[in-house]
Amino acid sequence: MNHLSVSRTVSRPKRQRGQRTRQRLLDAAEAAFGRHGYFETSITDITREADVAQGTFYVYFPSKKAIFSELVRERSHDLRRTIQEAVAGFSDRRDVERAGFTSFFDFIRGHPAMYRIVRQAEFVDPNLFRWYYRRFADGYVHGLREAIEAGQIRNLDPEVLAFCLMGIADFLGMRYVLWEKQVPKPAVIDAVMEFMMSGLDGAGRTK
Amino acid sequence: MNHLSVSRTVSRPKRQRGQRTRQRLLDAAEAAFGRHGYFETSITDITREADVAQGTFYVYFPSKKAIFSELVRERSHDLRRTIQEAVAGFSDRRDVERAGFTSFFDFIRGHPAMYRIVRQAEFVDPNLFRWYYRRFADGYVHGLREAIEAGQIRNLDPEVLAFCLMGIADFLGMRYVLWEKQVPKPAVIDAVMEFMMSGLDGAGRTK
Amino acid sequence: MNHLSVSRTVSRPKRQRGQRTRQRLLDAAEAAFGRHGYFETSITDITREADVAQGTFYVYFPSKKAIFSELVRERSHDLRRTIQEAVAGFSDRRDVERAGFTSFFDFIRGHPAMYRIVRQAEFVDPNLFRWYYRRFADGYVHGLREAIEAGQIRNLDPEVLAFCLMGIADFLGMRYVLWEKQVPKPAVIDAVMEFMMSGLDGAGRTK
Amino acid sequence: MNHLSVSRTVSRPKRQRGQRTRQRLLDAAEAAFGRHGYFETSITDITREADVAQGTFYVYFPSKKAIFSELVRERSHDLRRTIQEAVAGFSDRRDVERAGFTSFFDFIRGHPAMYRIVRQAEFVDPNLFRWYYRRFADGYVHGLREAIEAGQIRNLDPEVLAFCLMGIADFLGMRYVLWEKQVPKPAVIDAVMEFMMSGLDGAGRTK
DNA sequence: CATGAATGAGATTTCATTCAT
DNA sequence: AATGAATGAAATCTCATTCAT
């Protein structure tokens, strides 16, 4: 497993022109992969979109897989940072969750390709795929554990909770953002929060 | 010759031998798609696994896409029936959900290929993919609406709830069944139920 | 060269049912070959058109080539007989030619597939192709020689004349019957006769 | 990937090496098509003859059909120019026809593949086929009309005459050049001219 | 006689990657 | 850095023909 090691054959471009070309290729790849998926996208599609010659691709990336992995890692990092920044100011768990969910929906609204890319990752590089969710889950578990210790939410296995919450976010993002092509209306967000927070708080008629 | 899509028609097998061959191909396809994913599986992989000649494939299916769609539809039907039967006896919503989740986990434990197949569907045939989740959601929404009307759970938009619950099931299935290759331990199920049912019941400290 | 020997493996049908099936296949073949040409027509196209099963084809013809040759021979025979009958009553060369040309145009009007079939013959079986034109030319040469000896037309190499006249018929048939899908108007026939007969008679300002 | 025919575009070669390879493929195609006909020639036959790899073919032509059309258009242009140059100096119709016929026979003597290629065109691309003869006929009709107006030949529908003359040339080319593999002897040419010119001049015993 | 299933050789086409300039 | 040409392995698909019933 070496999906975290940086591409062997190809070094980072030193000059500005190179930097730009490399970025153009990454953006083109995101668009192309988002449109037709990894497997139905050819290198030619990417270079055509980036408006460079075929051979240029291999100046920057050693393979199709490599640019894909790079893309997943970059965007994954962007997303996590976006969410972290969004929840930074809040201490109450309800506020944290609402801010987190909202910024997640915003992000995928701006990066609709993201979904398809992550989903394909499973087939391109299973390790990368698990790494992606594991990173997320780890952050989530950490936050939940703190909230539990602070008595903000009840004491349920945070690993289980993390995957529940990620699943909720993922499916709502699919249903409302991807399918309807818009961020969920406040009413939807409210309903989700209602459901989620009761679940986290516990209580209710349950037993 | 292929003038205006006449030759593409593939008639159902008329003899027993044909029936058997067709089924062998479907089973082989499930195994192969599950192993390597749709795009990295070749027709040759399928026919080799089914132990028939290459050409035989095209006697029964006009393309790789066609056998894939057929497979998704068949297995989707199986899964929905399995869950329906599992929840049939229960009227309390908590029992229904527990039975539903459990049978879902059982099913994918027995059909691990299912997950990868459904996930790839998005790229093979987007309509098929949405159809799959829409079918599920419709059933879920229906059941939730009844529970709401019966006062068993609180009044939240059932469409939202359905996708929350489907997301939870999906991600837990991924996390515990696919990754750990076993059905979730009772403790995990208990935690999920705790979380979910409180969410559905409402109440708690929720402001 | 054995293109004139009757199919080896397959015997002529003895019973009426067989006769009918065989004829249905021949007719279907003519239609199919005429529509898309020999190479782009599959056995399946023929059997589908004839409304019999795939395997049935090989009960009557040992190969695709065989049914094609059979067809060429049959239709060629029909055409030659048609023309012979049409010219039978006439003794004046002008009448003979007019009757011959007219019946030729009528024939291909009724068998538009004929043209494409004969033209493909060159690529299916070169011997058959030459045989076809040789047969025609022989008859023509024979008739012309008699006319020369009778002093009806002037003394030019009848082989050359035969191919000139066949060429004229062929190209006019293509231009007027095939392309316009109708037999040439009397005015066209008149012009051809004018041209041809002067050519055969000789005289004029020539030399 | 092939979403909506983007990838089918084949750009003209930009470097000398590419130019040469493209020409090699065209020449190889002519030879191969001439030998076995369009349908029985595979892309592999062409690339083998051109001594390039299979894939190289698709760098220059999107399909077998495409290289065929290109070939027909190129050679058709060559032939028409050859004939035009041959008849350029003459004003008397007899001289024009003799020069035209002779140069036509010479051309196909040097390009025997031409015949088979044109004949197959009907099945490869009917439009191309008709275009080919139409182009020729148009030139012929033009020349004949002028000759009629100049009183050099008699007043018969030039369209009819054009197809008569083309038919004669075609069939004589087939009979003498293709079958005997040599240009027709002077005696044959003389006979043809005798026949043709009388036909064009008119007069004679014609009632 | 007739049929439907099965075959496997061969054709077209795509495409990630390498190479020479 | 960038480019366009070239490659060949592999994939999809077709189809004449054979076979068993």
PDB file of C-alpha atoms in Angstrom, chain A residues 11-119:
ATOM      1  CA  SER A  11       8.776  15.599  -9.735  1.00  0.00           C
ATOM      2  CA  ARG A  12       6.825  18.694  -8.857  1.00  0.00           C
ATOM      3  CA  PRO A  13       7.263  21.446 -11.406  1.00  0.00           C
ATOM      4  CA  LYS A  14       9.681  24.094 -10.361  1.00  0.00           C
ATOM      5  CA  ARG A  15       8.647  26.973 -12.533  1.00  0.00           C
ATOM      6  CA  GLN A  16       5.432  28.898 -12.738  1.00  0.00           C
ATOM      7  CA  ARG A  17       4.431  27.701 -16.176  1.00  0.00           C
ATOM      8  CA  GLY A  18       4.700  24.127 -14.998  1.00  0.00           C
ATOM      9  CA  GLN A  19       2.642  24.819 -11.907  1.00  0.00           C
ATOM     10  CA  ARG A  20      -0.119  26.233 -14.018  1.00  0.00           C
ATOM     11  CA  THR A  21      -0.142  23.334 -16.447  1.00  0.00           C
ATOM     12  CA  ARG A  22      -0.274  20.882 -13.606  1.00  0.00           C
ATOM     13  CA  GLN A  23      -3.216  22.665 -12.047  1.00  0.00           C
ATOM     14  CA  ARG A  24      -4.988  22.855 -15.391  1.00  0.00           C
ATOM     15  CA  LEU A  25      -4.655  19.100 -15.703  1.00  0.00           C
ATOM     16  CA  LEU A  26      -6.052  18.519 -12.232  1.00  0.00           C
ATOM     17  CA  ASP A  27      -9.033  20.756 -12.864  1.00  0.00           C
ATOM     18  CA  ALA A  28      -9.650  19.148 -16.212  1.00  0.00           C
ATOM     19  CA  ALA A  29      -9.468  15.745 -14.586  1.00  0.00           C
ATOM     20  CA  GLU A  30     -12.007  16.731 -11.943  1.00  0.00           C
ATOM     21  CA  ALA A  31     -14.419  17.933 -14.580  1.00  0.00           C
ATOM     22  CA  ALA A  32     -13.932  14.916 -16.807  1.00  0.00           C
ATOM     23  CA  PHE A  33     -14.092  12.328 -14.035  1.00  0.00           C
ATOM     24  CA  GLY A  34     -17.150  14.065 -12.687  1.00  0.00           C
ATOM     25  CA  ARG A  35     -18.861  13.963 -16.015  1.00  0.00           C
ATOM     26  CA  HIS A  36     -18.275  10.392 -17.057  1.00  0.00           C
ATOM     27  CA  GLY A  37     -16.515   8.678 -14.217  1.00  0.00           C
ATOM     28  CA  TYR A  38     -12.966   7.456 -13.972  1.00  0.00           C
ATOM     29  CA  PHE A  39     -13.171   4.478 -16.267  1.00  0.00           C
ATOM     30  CA  GLU A  40     -14.989   6.166 -19.095  1.00  0.00           C
ATOM     31  CA  THR A  41     -12.617   9.070 -19.081  1.00  0.00           C
ATOM     32  CA  SER A  42      -9.509   8.810 -21.228  1.00  0.00           C
ATOM     33  CA  ILE A  43      -6.266  10.657 -20.894  1.00  0.00           C
ATOM     34  CA  THR A  44      -7.174  12.305 -24.153  1.00  0.00           C
ATOM     35  CA  ASP A  45     -10.355  13.662 -22.597  1.00  0.00           C
ATOM     36  CA  ILE A  46      -8.309  15.234 -19.864  1.00  0.00           C
ATOM     37  CA  THR A  47      -5.622  16.707 -22.078  1.00  0.00           C
ATOM     38  CA  ARG A  48      -8.192  17.991 -24.519  1.00  0.00           C
ATOM     39  CA  GLU A  49     -10.080  19.671 -21.703  1.00  0.00           C
ATOM     40  CA  ALA A  50      -6.860  21.087 -20.315  1.00  0.00           C
ATOM     41  CA  ASP A  51      -5.838  22.132 -23.793  1.00  0.00           C
ATOM     42  CA  VAL A  52      -2.437  20.507 -23.757  1.00  0.00           C
ATOM     43  CA  ALA A  53      -0.933  17.753 -25.859  1.00  0.00           C
ATOM     44  CA  GLN A  54      -1.223  14.088 -24.967  1.00  0.00           C
ATOM     45  CA  GLY A  55       2.399  13.716 -24.045  1.00  0.00           C
ATOM     46  CA  THR A  56       2.255  16.623 -21.638  1.00  0.00           C
ATOM     47  CA  PHE A  57       0.139  14.601 -19.266  1.00  0.00           C
ATOM     48  CA  TYR A  58       3.012  12.280 -18.484  1.00  0.00           C
ATOM     49  CA  VAL A  59       5.266  15.166 -17.681  1.00  0.00           C
ATOM     50  CA  TYR A  60       3.182  15.743 -14.569  1.00  0.00           C
ATOM     51  CA  PHE A  61       1.587  12.451 -13.641  1.00  0.00           C
ATOM     52  CA  PRO A  62       2.961   8.960 -14.091  1.00  0.00           C
ATOM     53  CA  SER A  63      -0.436   7.403 -14.767  1.00  0.00           C
ATOM     54  CA  LYS A  64      -4.141   7.916 -14.868  1.00  0.00           C
ATOM     55  CA  LYS A  65      -4.483   6.381 -11.429  1.00  0.00           C
ATOM     56  CA  ALA A  66      -1.972   8.850 -10.065  1.00  0.00           C
ATOM     57  CA  ILE A  67      -3.886  11.949 -11.075  1.00  0.00           C
ATOM     58  CA  PHE A  68      -7.023  10.410  -9.674  1.00  0.00           C
ATOM     59  CA  SER A  69      -5.462   9.717  -6.298  1.00  0.00           C
ATOM     60  CA  GLU A  70      -3.986  13.165  -6.204  1.00  0.00           C
ATOM     61  CA  LEU A  71      -7.386  14.622  -6.906  1.00  0.00           C
ATOM     62  CA  VAL A  72      -9.077  12.625  -4.175  1.00  0.00           C
ATOM     63  CA  ARG A  73      -6.457  13.623  -1.672  1.00  0.00           C
ATOM     64  CA  GLU A  74      -6.567  17.296  -2.598  1.00  0.00           C
ATOM     65  CA  ARG A  75     -10.306  17.615  -2.573  1.00  0.00           C
ATOM     66  CA  SER A  76     -10.663  15.522   0.532  1.00  0.00           C
ATOM     67  CA  HIS A  77      -8.296  17.858   2.264  1.00  0.00           C
ATOM     68  CA  ASP A  78     -10.224  20.887   1.023  1.00  0.00           C
ATOM     69  CA  LEU A  79     -13.483  19.470   2.246  1.00  0.00           C
ATOM     70  CA  ARG A  80     -12.195  18.617   5.671  1.00  0.00           C
ATOM     71  CA  ARG A  81     -10.670  22.029   6.081  1.00  0.00           C
ATOM     72  CA  THR A  82     -13.864  23.684   4.929  1.00  0.00           C
ATOM     73  CA  ILE A  83     -15.889  21.825   7.514  1.00  0.00           C
ATOM     74  CA  GLN A  84     -13.365  22.416  10.269  1.00  0.00           C
ATOM     75  CA  GLU A  85     -13.431  26.115   9.612  1.00  0.00           C
ATOM     76  CA  ALA A  86     -17.216  26.122   9.534  1.00  0.00           C
ATOM     77  CA  VAL A  87     -17.593  24.463  12.934  1.00  0.00           C
ATOM     78  CA  ALA A  88     -14.637  26.187  14.558  1.00  0.00           C
ATOM     79  CA  GLY A  89     -16.560  28.857  16.424  1.00  0.00           C
ATOM     80  CA  PHE A  90     -19.194  26.615  17.980  1.00  0.00           C
ATOM     81  CA  SER A  91     -19.137  24.640  21.158  1.00  0.00           C
ATOM     82  CA  ASP A  92     -22.704  23.444  21.434  1.00  0.00           C
ATOM     83  CA  ARG A  93     -23.040  20.137  19.610  1.00  0.00           C
ATOM     84  CA  ARG A  94     -26.255  21.107  17.871  1.00  0.00           C
ATOM     85  CA  ASP A  95     -24.572  24.179  16.426  1.00  0.00           C
ATOM     86  CA  VAL A  96     -21.561  22.162  15.430  1.00  0.00           C
ATOM     87  CA  GLU A  97     -23.626  19.609  13.579  1.00  0.00           C
ATOM     88  CA  ARG A  98     -25.760  22.149  11.806  1.00  0.00           C
ATOM     89  CA  ALA A  99     -22.726  24.124  10.703  1.00  0.00           C
ATOM     90  CA  GLY A 100     -20.922  20.965   9.644  1.00  0.00           C
ATOM     91  CA  PHE A 101     -23.807  19.620   7.619  1.00  0.00           C
ATOM     92  CA  THR A 102     -24.496  22.955   6.012  1.00  0.00           C
ATOM     93  CA  SER A 103     -20.918  23.490   4.962  1.00  0.00           C
ATOM     94  CA  PHE A 104     -20.786  19.940   3.625  1.00  0.00           C
ATOM     95  CA  PHE A 105     -23.813  20.564   1.459  1.00  0.00           C
ATOM     96  CA  ASP A 106     -22.328  23.837   0.286  1.00  0.00           C
ATOM     97  CA  PHE A 107     -19.089  22.162  -0.628  1.00  0.00           C
ATOM     98  CA  ILE A 108     -20.596  19.435  -2.748  1.00  0.00           C
ATOM     99  CA  ARG A 109     -22.878  21.994  -4.326  1.00  0.00           C
ATOM    100  CA  GLY A 110     -19.702  23.629  -5.587  1.00  0.00           C
ATOM    101  CA  HIS A 111     -17.955  20.348  -6.314  1.00  0.00           C
ATOM    102  CA  PRO A 112     -20.644  18.025  -7.634  1.00  0.00           C
ATOM    103  CA  ALA A 113     -17.963  15.888  -9.264  1.00  0.00           C
ATOM    104  CA  MET A 114     -16.714  15.053  -5.793  1.00  0.00           C
ATOM    105  CA  TYR A 115     -19.407  12.477  -5.147  1.00  0.00           C
ATOM    106  CA  ARG A 116     -18.805  10.478  -8.260  1.00  0.00           C
ATOM    107  CA  ILE A 117     -15.092  10.672  -7.767  1.00  0.00           C
ATOM    108  CA  VAL A 118     -15.189   9.359  -4.233  1.00  0.00           C
ATOM    109  CA  ARG A 119     -17.579   6.607  -5.213  1.00  0.00           C
TER     110      ARG A 119
END
